[in-house]
Structure formats: C-alpha cells, structure tokens
mmCIF file of C-alpha atoms and ligand atoms in Angstrom:
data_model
loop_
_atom_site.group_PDB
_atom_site.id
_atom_site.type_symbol
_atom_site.label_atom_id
_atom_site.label_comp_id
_atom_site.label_asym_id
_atom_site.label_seq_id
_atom_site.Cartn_x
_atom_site.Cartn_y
_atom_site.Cartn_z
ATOM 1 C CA UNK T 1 -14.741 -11.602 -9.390
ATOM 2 C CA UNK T 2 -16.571 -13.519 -12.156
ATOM 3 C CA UNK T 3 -15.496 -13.045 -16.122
ATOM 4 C CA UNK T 4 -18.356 -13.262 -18.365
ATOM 5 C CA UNK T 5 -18.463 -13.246 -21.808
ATOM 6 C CA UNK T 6 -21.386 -10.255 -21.575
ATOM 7 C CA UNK T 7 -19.020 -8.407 -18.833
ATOM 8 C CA UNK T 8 -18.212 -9.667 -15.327
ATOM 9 C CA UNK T 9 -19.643 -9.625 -12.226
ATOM 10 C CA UNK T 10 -17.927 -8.894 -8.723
ATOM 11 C CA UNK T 11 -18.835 -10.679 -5.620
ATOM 12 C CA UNK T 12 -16.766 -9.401 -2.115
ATOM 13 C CA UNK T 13 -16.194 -11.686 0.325
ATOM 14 C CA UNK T 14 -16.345 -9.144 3.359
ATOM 15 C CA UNK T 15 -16.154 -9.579 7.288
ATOM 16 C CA UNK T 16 -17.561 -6.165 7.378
ATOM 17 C CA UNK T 17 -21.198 -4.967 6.757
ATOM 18 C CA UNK T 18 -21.811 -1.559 4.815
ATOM 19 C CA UNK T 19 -18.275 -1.203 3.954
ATOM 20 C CA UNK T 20 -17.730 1.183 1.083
ATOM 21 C CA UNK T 21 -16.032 -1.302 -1.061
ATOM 22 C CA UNK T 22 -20.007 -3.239 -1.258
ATOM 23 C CA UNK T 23 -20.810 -0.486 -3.715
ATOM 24 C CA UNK T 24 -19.636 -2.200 -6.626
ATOM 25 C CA UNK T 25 -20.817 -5.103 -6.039
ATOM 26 C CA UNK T 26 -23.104 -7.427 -7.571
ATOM 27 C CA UNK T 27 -23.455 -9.835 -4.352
ATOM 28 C CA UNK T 28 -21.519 -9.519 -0.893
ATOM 29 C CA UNK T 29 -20.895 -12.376 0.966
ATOM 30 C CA UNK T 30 -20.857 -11.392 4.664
ATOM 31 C CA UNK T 31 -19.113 -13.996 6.862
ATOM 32 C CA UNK T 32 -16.085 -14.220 8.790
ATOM 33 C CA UNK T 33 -12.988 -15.933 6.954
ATOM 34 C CA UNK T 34 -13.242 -18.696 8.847
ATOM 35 C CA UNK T 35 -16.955 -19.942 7.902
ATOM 36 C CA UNK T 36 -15.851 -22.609 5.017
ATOM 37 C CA UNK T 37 -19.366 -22.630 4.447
ATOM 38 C CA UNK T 38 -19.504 -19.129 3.417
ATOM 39 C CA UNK T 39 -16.302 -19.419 1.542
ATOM 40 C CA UNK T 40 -17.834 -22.806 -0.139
ATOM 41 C CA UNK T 41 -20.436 -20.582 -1.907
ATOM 42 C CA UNK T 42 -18.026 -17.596 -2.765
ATOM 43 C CA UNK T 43 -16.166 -20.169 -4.585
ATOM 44 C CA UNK T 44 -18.730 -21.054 -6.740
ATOM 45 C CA UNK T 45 -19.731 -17.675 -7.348
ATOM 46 C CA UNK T 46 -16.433 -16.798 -9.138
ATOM 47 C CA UNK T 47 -14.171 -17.365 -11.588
ATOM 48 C CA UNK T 48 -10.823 -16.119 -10.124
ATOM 49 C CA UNK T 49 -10.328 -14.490 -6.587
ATOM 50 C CA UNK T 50 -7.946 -11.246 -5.563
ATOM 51 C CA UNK T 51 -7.395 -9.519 -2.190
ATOM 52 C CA UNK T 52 -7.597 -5.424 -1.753
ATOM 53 C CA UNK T 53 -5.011 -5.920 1.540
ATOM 54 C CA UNK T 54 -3.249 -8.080 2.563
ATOM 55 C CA UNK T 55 -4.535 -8.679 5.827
ATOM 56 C CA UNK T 56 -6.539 -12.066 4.991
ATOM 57 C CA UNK T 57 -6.026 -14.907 6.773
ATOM 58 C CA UNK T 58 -3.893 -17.049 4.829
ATOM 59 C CA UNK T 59 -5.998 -20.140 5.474
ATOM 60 C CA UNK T 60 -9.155 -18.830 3.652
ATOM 61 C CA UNK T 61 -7.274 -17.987 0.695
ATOM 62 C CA UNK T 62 -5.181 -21.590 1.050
ATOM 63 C CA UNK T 63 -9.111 -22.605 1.134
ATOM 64 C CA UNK T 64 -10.299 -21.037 -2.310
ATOM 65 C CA UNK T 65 -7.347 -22.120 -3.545
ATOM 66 C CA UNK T 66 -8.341 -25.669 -3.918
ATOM 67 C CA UNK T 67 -11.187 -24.335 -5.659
ATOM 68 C CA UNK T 68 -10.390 -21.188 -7.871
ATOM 69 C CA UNK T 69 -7.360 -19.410 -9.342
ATOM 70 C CA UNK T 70 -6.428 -16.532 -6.009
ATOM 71 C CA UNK T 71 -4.310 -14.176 -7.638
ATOM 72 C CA UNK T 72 -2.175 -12.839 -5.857
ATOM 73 C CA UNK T 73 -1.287 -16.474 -4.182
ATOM 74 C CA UNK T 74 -1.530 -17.363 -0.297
ATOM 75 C CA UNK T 75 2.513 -17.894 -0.441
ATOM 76 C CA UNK T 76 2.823 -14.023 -1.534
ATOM 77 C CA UNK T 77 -0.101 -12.881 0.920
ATOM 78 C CA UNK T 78 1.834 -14.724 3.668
ATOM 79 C CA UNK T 79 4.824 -13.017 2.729
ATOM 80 C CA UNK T 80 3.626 -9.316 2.764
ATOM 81 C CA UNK T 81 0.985 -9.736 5.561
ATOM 82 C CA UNK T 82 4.138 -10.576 7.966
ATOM 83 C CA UNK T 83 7.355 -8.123 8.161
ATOM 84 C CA UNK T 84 9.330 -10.900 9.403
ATOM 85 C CA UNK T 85 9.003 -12.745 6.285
ATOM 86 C CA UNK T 86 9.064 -10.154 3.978
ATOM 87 C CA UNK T 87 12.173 -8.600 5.208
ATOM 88 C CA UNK T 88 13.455 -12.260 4.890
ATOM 89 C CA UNK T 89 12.782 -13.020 1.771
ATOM 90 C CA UNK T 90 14.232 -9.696 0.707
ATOM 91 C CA UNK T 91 17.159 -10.033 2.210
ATOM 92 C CA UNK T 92 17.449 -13.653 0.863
ATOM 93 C CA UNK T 93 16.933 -12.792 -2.277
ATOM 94 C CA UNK T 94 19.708 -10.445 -2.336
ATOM 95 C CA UNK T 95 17.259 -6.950 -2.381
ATOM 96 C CA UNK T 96 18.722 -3.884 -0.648
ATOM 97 C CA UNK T 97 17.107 -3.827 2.856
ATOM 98 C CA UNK T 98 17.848 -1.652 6.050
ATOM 99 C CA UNK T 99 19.653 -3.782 8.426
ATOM 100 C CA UNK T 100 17.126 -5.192 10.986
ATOM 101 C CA UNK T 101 16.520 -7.803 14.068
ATOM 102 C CA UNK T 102 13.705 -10.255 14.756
ATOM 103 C CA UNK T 103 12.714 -9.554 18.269
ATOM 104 C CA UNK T 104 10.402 -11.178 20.149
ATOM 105 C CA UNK T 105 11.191 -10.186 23.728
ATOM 106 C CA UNK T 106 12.292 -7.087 25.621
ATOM 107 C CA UNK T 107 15.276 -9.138 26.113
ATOM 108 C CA UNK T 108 16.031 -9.946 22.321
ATOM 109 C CA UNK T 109 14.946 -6.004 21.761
ATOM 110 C CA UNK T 110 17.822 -5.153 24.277
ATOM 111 C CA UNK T 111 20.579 -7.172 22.153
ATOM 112 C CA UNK T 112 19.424 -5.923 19.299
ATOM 113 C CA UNK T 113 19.535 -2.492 19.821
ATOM 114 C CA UNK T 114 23.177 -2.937 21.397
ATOM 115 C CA UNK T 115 23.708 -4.492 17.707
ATOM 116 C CA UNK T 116 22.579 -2.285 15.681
ATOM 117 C CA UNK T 117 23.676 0.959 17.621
ATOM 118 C CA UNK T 118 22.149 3.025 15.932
ATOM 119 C CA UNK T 119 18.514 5.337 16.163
ATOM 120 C CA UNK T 120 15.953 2.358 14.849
ATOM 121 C CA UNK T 121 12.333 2.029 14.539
ATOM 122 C CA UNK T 122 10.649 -1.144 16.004
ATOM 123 C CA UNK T 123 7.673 -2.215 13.754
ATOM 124 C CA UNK T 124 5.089 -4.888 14.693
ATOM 125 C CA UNK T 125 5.042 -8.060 12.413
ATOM 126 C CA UNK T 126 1.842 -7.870 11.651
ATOM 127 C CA UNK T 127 -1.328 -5.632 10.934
ATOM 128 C CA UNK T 128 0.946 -2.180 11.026
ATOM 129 C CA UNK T 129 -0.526 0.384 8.388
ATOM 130 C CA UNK T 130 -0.051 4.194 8.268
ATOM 131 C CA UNK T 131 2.847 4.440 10.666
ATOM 132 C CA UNK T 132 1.138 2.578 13.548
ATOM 133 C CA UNK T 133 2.513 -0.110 15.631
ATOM 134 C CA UNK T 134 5.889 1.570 14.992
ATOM 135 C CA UNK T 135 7.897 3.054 17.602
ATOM 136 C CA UNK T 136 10.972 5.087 16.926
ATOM 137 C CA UNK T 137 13.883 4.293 19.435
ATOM 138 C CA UNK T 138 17.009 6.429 20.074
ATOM 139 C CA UNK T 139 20.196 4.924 21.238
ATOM 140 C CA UNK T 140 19.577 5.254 25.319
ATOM 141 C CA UNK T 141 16.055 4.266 25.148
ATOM 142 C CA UNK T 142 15.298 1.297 27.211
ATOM 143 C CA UNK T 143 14.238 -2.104 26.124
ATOM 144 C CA UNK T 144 11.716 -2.836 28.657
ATOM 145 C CA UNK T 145 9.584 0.388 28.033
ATOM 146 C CA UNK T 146 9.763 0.037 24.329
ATOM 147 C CA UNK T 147 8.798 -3.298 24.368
ATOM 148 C CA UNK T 148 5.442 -3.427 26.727
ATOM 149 C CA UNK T 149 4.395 -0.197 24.728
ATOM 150 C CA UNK T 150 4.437 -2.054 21.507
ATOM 151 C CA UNK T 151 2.387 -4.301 22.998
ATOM 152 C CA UNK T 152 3.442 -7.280 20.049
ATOM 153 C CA UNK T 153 4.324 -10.598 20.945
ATOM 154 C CA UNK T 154 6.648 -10.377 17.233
ATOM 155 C CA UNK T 155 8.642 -7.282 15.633
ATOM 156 C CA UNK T 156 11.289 -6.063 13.770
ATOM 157 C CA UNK T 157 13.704 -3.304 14.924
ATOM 158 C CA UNK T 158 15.625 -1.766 11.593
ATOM 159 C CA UNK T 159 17.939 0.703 11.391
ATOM 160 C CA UNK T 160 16.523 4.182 10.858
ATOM 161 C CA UNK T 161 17.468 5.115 7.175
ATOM 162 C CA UNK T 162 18.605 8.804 6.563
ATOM 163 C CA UNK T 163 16.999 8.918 3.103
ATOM 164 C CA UNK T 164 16.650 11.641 0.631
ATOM 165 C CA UNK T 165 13.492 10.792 -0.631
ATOM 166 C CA UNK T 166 11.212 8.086 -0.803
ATOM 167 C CA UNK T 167 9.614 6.306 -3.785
ATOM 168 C CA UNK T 168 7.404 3.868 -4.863
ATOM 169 C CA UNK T 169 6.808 1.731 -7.813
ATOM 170 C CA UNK T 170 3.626 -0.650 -9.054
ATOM 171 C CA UNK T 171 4.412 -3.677 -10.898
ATOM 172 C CA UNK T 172 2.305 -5.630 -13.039
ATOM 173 C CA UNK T 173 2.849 -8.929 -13.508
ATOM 174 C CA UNK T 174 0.484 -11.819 -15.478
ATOM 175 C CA UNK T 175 1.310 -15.213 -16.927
ATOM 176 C CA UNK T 176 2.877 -13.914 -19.907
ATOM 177 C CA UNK T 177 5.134 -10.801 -18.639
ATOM 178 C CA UNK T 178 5.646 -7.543 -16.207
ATOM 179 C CA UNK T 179 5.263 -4.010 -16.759
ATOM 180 C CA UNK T 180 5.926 -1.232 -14.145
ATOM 181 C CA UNK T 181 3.946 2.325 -13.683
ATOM 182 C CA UNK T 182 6.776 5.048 -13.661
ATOM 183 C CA UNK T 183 8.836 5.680 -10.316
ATOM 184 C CA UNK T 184 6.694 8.016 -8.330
ATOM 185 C CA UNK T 185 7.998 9.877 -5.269
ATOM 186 C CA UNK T 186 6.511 10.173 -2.025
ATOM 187 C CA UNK T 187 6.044 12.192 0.917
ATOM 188 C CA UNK T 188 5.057 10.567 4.207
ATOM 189 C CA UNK T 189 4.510 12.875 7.461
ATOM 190 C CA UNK T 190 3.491 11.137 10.770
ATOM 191 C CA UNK T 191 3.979 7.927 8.609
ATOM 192 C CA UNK T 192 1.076 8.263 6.848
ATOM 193 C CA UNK T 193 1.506 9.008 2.977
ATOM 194 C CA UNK T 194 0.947 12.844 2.287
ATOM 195 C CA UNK T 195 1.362 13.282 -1.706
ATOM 196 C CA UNK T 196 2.886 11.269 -4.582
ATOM 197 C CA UNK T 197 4.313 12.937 -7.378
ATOM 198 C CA UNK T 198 4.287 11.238 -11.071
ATOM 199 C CA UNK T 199 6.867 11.142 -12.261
ATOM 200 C CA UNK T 200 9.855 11.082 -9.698
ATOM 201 C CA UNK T 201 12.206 13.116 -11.000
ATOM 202 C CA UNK T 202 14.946 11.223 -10.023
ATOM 203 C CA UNK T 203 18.176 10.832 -12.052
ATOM 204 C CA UNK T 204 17.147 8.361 -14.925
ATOM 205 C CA UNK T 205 19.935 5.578 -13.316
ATOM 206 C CA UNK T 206 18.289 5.961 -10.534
ATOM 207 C CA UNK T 207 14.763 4.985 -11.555
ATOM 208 C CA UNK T 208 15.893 2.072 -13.750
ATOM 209 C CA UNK T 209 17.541 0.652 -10.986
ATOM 210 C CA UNK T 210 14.179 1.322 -8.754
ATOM 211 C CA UNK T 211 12.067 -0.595 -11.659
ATOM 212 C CA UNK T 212 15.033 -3.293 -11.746
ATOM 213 C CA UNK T 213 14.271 -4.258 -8.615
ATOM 214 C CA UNK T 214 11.052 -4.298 -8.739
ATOM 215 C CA UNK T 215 10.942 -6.460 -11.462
ATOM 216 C CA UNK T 216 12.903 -8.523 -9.850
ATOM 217 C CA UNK T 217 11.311 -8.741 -6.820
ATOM 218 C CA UNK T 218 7.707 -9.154 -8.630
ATOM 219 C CA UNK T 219 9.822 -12.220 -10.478
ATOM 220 C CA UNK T 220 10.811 -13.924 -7.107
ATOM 221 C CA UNK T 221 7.600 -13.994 -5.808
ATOM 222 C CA UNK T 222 6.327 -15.136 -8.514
ATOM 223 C CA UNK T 223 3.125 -12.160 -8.001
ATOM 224 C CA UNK T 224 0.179 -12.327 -10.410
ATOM 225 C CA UNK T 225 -1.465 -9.176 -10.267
ATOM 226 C CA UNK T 226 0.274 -5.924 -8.685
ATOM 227 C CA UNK T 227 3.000 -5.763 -6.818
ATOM 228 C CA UNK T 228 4.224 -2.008 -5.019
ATOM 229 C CA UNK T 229 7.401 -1.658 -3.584
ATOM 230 C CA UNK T 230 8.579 1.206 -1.244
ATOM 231 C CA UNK T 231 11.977 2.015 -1.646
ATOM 232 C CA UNK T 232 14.060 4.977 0.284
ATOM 233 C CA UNK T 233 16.704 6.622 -2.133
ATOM 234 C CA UNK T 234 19.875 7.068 0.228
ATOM 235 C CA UNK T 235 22.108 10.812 -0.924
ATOM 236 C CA UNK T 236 24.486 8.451 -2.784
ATOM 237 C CA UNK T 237 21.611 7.174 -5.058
ATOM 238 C CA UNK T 238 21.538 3.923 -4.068
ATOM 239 C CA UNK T 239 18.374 2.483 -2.762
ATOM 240 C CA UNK T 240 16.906 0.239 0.421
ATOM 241 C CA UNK T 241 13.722 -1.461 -0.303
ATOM 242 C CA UNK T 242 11.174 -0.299 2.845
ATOM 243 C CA UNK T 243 8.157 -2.431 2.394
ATOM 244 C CA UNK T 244 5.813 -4.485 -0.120
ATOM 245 C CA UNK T 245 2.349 -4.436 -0.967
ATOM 246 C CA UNK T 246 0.812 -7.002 -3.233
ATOM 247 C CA UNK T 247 -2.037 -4.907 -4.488
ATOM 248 C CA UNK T 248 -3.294 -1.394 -5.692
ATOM 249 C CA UNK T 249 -1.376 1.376 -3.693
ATOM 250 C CA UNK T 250 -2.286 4.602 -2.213
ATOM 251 C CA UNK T 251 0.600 6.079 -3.949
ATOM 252 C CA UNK T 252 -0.980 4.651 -7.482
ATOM 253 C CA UNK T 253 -3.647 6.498 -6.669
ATOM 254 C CA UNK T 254 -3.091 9.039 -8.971
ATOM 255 C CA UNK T 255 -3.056 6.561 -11.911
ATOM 256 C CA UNK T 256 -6.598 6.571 -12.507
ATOM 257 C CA UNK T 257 -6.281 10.373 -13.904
ATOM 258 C CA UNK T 258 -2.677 10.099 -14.906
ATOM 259 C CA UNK T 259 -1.909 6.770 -16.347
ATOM 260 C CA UNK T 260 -3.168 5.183 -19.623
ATOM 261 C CA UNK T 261 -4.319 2.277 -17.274
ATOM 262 C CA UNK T 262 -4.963 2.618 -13.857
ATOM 263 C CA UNK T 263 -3.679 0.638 -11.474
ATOM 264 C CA UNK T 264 -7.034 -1.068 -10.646
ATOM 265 C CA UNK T 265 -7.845 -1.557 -14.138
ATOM 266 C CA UNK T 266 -4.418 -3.125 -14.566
ATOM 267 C CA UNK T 267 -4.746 -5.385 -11.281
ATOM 268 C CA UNK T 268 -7.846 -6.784 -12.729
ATOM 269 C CA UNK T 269 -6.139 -7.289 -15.901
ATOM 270 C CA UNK T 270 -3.536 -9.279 -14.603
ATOM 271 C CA UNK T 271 -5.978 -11.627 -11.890
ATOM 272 C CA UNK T 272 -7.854 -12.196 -14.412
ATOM 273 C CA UNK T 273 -5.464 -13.554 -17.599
ATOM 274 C CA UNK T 274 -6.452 -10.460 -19.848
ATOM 275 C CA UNK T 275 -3.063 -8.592 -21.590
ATOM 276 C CA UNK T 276 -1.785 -6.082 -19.569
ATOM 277 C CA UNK T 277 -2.478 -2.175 -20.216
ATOM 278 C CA UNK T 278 -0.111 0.146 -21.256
ATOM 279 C CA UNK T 279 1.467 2.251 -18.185
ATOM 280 C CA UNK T 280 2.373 5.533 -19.758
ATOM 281 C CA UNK T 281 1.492 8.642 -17.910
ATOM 282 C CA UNK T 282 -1.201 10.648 -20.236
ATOM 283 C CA UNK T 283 -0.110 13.419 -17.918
ATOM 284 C CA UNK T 284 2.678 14.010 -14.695
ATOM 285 C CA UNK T 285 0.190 14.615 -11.780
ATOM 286 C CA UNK T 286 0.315 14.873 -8.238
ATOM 287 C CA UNK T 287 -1.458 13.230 -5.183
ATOM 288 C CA UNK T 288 -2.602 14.233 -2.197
ATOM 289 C CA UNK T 289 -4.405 12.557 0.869
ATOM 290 C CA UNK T 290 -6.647 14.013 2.784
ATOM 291 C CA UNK T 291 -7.335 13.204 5.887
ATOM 292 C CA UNK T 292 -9.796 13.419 8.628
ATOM 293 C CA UNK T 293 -8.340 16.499 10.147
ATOM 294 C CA UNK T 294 -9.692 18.582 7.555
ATOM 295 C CA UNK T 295 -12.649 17.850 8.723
ATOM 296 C CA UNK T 296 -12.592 20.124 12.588
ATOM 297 C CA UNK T 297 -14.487 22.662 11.099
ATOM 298 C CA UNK T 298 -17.233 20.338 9.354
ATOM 299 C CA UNK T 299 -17.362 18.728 5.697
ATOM 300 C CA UNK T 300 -15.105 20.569 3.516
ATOM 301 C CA UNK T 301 -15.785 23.436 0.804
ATOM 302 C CA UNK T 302 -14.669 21.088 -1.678
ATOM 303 C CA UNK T 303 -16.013 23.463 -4.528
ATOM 304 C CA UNK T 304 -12.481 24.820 -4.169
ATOM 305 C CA UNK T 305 -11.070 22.008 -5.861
ATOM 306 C CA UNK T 306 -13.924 21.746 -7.898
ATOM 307 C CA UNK T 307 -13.064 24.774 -9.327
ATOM 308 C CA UNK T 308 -8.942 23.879 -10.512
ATOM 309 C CA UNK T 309 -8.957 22.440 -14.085
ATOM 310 C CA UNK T 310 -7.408 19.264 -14.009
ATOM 311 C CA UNK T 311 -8.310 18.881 -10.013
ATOM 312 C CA UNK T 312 -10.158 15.391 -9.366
ATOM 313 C CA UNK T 313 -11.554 14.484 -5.811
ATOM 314 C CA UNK T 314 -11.706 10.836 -4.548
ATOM 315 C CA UNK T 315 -13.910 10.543 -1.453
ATOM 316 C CA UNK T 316 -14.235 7.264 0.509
ATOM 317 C CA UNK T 317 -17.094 7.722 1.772
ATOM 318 C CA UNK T 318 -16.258 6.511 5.351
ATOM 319 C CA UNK T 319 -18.394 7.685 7.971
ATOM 320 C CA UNK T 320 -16.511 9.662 10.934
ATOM 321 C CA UNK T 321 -13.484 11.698 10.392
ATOM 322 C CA UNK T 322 -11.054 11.111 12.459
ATOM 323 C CA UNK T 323 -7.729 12.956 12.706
ATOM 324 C CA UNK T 324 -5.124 10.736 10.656
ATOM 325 C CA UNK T 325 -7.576 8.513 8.566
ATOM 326 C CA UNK T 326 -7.887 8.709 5.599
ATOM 327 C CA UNK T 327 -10.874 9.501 4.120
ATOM 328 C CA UNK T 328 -9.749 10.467 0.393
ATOM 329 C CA UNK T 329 -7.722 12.030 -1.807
ATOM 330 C CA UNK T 330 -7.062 14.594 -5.044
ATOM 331 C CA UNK T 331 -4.932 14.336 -7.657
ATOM 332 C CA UNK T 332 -4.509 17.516 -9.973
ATOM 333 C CA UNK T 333 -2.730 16.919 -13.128
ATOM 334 C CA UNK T 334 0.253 18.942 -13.684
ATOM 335 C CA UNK T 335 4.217 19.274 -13.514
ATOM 336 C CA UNK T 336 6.063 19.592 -10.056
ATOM 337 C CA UNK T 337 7.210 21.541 -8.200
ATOM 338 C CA UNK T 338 4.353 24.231 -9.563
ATOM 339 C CA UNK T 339 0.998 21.731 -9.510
ATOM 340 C CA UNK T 340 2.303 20.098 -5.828
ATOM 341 C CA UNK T 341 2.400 23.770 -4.488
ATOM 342 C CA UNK T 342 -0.954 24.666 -6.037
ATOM 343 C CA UNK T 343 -2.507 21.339 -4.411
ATOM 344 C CA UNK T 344 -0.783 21.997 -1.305
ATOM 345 C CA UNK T 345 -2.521 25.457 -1.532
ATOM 346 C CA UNK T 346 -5.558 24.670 -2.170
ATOM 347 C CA UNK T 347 -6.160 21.694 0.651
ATOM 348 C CA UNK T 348 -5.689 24.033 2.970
ATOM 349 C CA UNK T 349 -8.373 25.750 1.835
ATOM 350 C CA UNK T 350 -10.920 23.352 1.845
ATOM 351 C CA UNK T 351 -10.775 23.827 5.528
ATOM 352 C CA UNK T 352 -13.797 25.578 6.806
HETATM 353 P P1 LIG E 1 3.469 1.405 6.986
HETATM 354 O O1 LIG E 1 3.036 -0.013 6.831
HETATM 355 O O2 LIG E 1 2.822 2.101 8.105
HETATM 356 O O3 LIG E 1 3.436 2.155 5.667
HETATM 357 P P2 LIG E 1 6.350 1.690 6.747
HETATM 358 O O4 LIG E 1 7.346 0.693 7.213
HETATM 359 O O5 LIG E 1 6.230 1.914 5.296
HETATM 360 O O6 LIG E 1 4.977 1.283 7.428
HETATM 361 O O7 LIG E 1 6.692 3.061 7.468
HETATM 362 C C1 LIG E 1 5.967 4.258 7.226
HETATM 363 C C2 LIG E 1 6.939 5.391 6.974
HETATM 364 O O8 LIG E 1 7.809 5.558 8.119
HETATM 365 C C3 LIG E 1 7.889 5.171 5.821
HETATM 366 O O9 LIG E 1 7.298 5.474 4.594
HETATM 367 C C4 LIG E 1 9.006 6.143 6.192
HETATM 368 O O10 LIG E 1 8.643 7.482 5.949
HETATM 369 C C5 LIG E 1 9.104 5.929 7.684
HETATM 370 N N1 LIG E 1 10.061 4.818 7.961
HETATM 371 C C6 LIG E 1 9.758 3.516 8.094
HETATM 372 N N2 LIG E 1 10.861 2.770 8.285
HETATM 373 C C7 LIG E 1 11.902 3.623 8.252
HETATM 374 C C8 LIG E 1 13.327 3.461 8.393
HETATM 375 N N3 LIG E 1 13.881 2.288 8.589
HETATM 376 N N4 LIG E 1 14.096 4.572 8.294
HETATM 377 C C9 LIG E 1 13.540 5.801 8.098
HETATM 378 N N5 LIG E 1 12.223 6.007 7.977
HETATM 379 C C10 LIG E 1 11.389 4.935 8.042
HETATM 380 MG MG1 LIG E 2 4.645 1.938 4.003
#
C-alpha cells in the first residue's frame, strides 16, 4: 500500500491470479514469494507493506523489510503462522493457555496423551484454518492412527477445553497507543465460525479481563496493526486464550456495519502511522457466515435478506461453492438474542 498526499494507492503482492482480493487494486504483482525480483519492484512500489493472513513466508517479508516499513513485523508473522510458537510465547508470557504438548512423532503423541489424560485435540503447526488439520482424540485412541492421519511432520495436542462460550477480541495497536473493538462472542460449529454477536454480553469483569489480555498480549508482541485473539470463557469466568491472528478477523466482520471504524479501516490506520479510529459500536449487530452449502439448490434468493432493514450481505465472490467454505457473510444490526434468531431464520431461507 502506497500513502499519497492526493489518496493512496494499493498494490497486492499475490501468488494467485484472479483472486478476489485484485479488485481493489491499483497494480498486482503476480509472482511467487520467493522471486526477489518480483519482490524488488513491489518494494518500490510502496510506502509501507501489511499481510491479509498470515500464511507468508517469513523470508519475503524479512526481504521487504530491509526495504519498507511491514507492519505487522516478520517476528509477529512467525509467531502466529506457527502454533508451536504461538502457544509458546503465550505461555511464556504468562497468558492463560490450555495445557498442550509439542509432538512430532507418533511416539511423542503417545507420551503425551498418557500426560495429559484427558480428551485433546491434535492441531497441525502450521497452515490449519477453519477446523482443519485438527483431529479430536479421546482417551483410548491410539497414537499411531492419529498420527499418520494428521499427516504433519509438527503438532500440538492440547487439552480439550469445556468452555461456556467463546469470544474474540480485535486490537489495534500503532506507534503511539492500543485500542480494542468490544468483546464479541462466537459460535463455531464443525470448527468453522458460524455467527459473532456484538457485543458479548458477558459479565462486565469478564470482558475487561478479555481486553486486558489482549492488550497485553498486542503489547508483548509488540503488533502494529491488528491483533485478534480467541479466547474460551471457562463456567468459572476465567478465560484460556485459543489462538491469535495478526490481522482483520472473520469475527470483526461485522464491524464494517456496526463499529464507528471498521476493522479494515482501522488496520490501515495503524500500518500506515495515521491516529487510530474510534471503536464504539454505532449499533450491537450480529454475524453470520455463510457457507457453500447453501448453495445445493443453486445461487441463493438473497432478496430475502435484501428485504430485512438493517440486513447487509458480504459476498466473496469466489467461484465454486463448496460445502464448508466460505463464501460470505451477513450481518443484520440489532440486539441478541432477538436479531441472532431472525438471522438464523432467515439464512435458512435463502436456500432454494
Ligand atoms: P482454526 O485455526 O481452525 O480456527 P482453532 O484452534 O481456533 O483453529 O479451532 C477451531 C475451533 O475448534 C475453536 O474455535 C473451538 O470451537 C474448537 N477448539 C479448538 N481448540 C479447542 C480446545 N482446546 N478445546 C475445545 N475446543 C477447541
Ligand atoms: Mg480459530
């Protein structure tokens, strides 16, 4: 991305052709991350570089860095691309986390199920999104099975968490200070996100304590831009950080309706030194994904959301539906429980 003082332009550096992100481009640089050559002349096409996942190869950011300002940093990417060392530095920094195991064999998978003793879920270290390259494990499973169906040569087996609810919060953070969107909750089925409601309505002690530490986590890493962090709220109220994702989230989603600033608006804020944007919700709101599924009897009647005041459709524009991929979402503004029920409602009937 490239600040002007007429505006700003944004170039993409993508591995992909006809992805839906070129859109908004003003020039996409097609190339894999590796061609230095390619990543030369991005370099001197912009002013300050950002990721939208975190699935870049640390070395081509490590490379821009020499060259422009990558917010957020390779050190942070590095961190969230890899559950290993994002678990790590949780745990090292003293953040709630579920207890877990670096395994790297069916042999080390074996200990550390006899270790934890209890019903786990192994997750890949790397490139897991949406609930896959997870495998839940009760106690009696066996190692050996588990392990060649993963089909990862590095993991991490954590104890499964009886939560009450999950939740999420987006942190802002820029040179000068951090500001966090309000605690949202989420619902995830099949491990893919299902809806986000805005605001959680969790006691207020509760949420502090989730913004706390996410403050503190965005702090740590030292993040410039956003920084979401999953959380699971145990019965007790206490909470276990899940995961981190050092960009916009699915469950922020709903900020572009419902929030003052959106969360894109306030990522590009932050990468790019201007003062953050206020976070308030304008309105409570809920999310919902939709997936391919909805798609098995052909495109959707989506005048039926057309038709709810305060109903707004995101589509991704990705090609085939397939069942579990997401291919956009709605967010209709609204209290809960009454405006997730009505949402609920009316996805189903989008279905032809
Ligand atoms: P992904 O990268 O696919 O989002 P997550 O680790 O966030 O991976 O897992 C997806 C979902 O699976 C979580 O939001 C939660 O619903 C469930 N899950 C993951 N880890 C645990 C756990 N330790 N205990 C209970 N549920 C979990
Ligand atoms: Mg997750």
């Amino acid at each position: 991305m490239a600040a002007k003082a007429m505006g700003y332009k944004v170039v993409i550096f993508d591995t992909m052709k006809d992805g839906p992100a070129s859109s908004c481009a003003d020039m996409t640089i097609v190339a894999p991350f590796d061609d230095t050559d390619a990543l030369g002349r991005f370099a001197l096409a912009i002013d300050v570089a950002t990721v939208e996942f975190e699935n870049i190869p640390v070395p081509a950011l490590e490379f821009l860095e020499k060259r422009v300002p990558v917010h957020p940093a390779s050190s942070v990417v590095r961190i969230c691309q890899d559950r290993v060392l994002e678990k790590e530095f949780l745990r090292d920094h003293g953040f709630p986390v579920a207890p877990f195991r670096v395994v790297t064999s069916a042999g080390e998978l074996e200990a550390a199920l006899a270790e934890l003793a209890a019903p786990s879920i192994l997750k890949t270290a790397v490139l897991g999104y949406d609930g896959k390259g997870q495998i839940s494990i009760s106690p009696g499973d066996d190692a050996e099975v588990v392990w060649v169906m993963l089909g990862a040569p590095r993991a991490v087996l954590e104890k499964r968490i009886s939560f009450d609810s999950e939740a999420s919060v987006i942190c802002a953070r820029n040179a000068t200070g951090s500001l966090c969107f309000p605690v949202q909750a989420n619902v995830h089925r099949n491990g893919i996100l299902d809806t986000t409601t805005a605001p959680a309505s969790l006691p207020a002690a509760v949420s502090e304590s989730a913004r706390a530490i996410a403050l503190g986590i965005a702090e740590k890493l030292g993040v410039i831009g956003l920084i979401t962090v999953e959380l699971f709220v145990l019965p007790d109220g206490s909470l276990v950080v899940n995961e981190l994702a050092p960009r916009p989230h699915n469950s922020g989603h709903h900020t572009l309706e419902t929030a003052v600033t959106s969360q894109f608006a306030q990522h590009v804020r932050a990468v790019c030194g201007l003062p953050l944007g206020a976070v308030d919700l304008r309105s409570p709101g809920v999310m919902v994904n939709l997936l391919g599924d909805l798609w098995s009897g052909g495109e959707p009647d989506w005048e039926v959301l057309f038709r709810e005041t305060g109903c707004f459709l995101h589509l991704y524009g990705k090609e085939e539906p397939k069942p579990g991929r997401k291919m956009g979402h709605a967010t209709l503004l609204g209290d809960a429980p009454t405006a997730l029920e009505r949402i609920l409602s009316l996805r189903k009937k989008v279905v032809r």
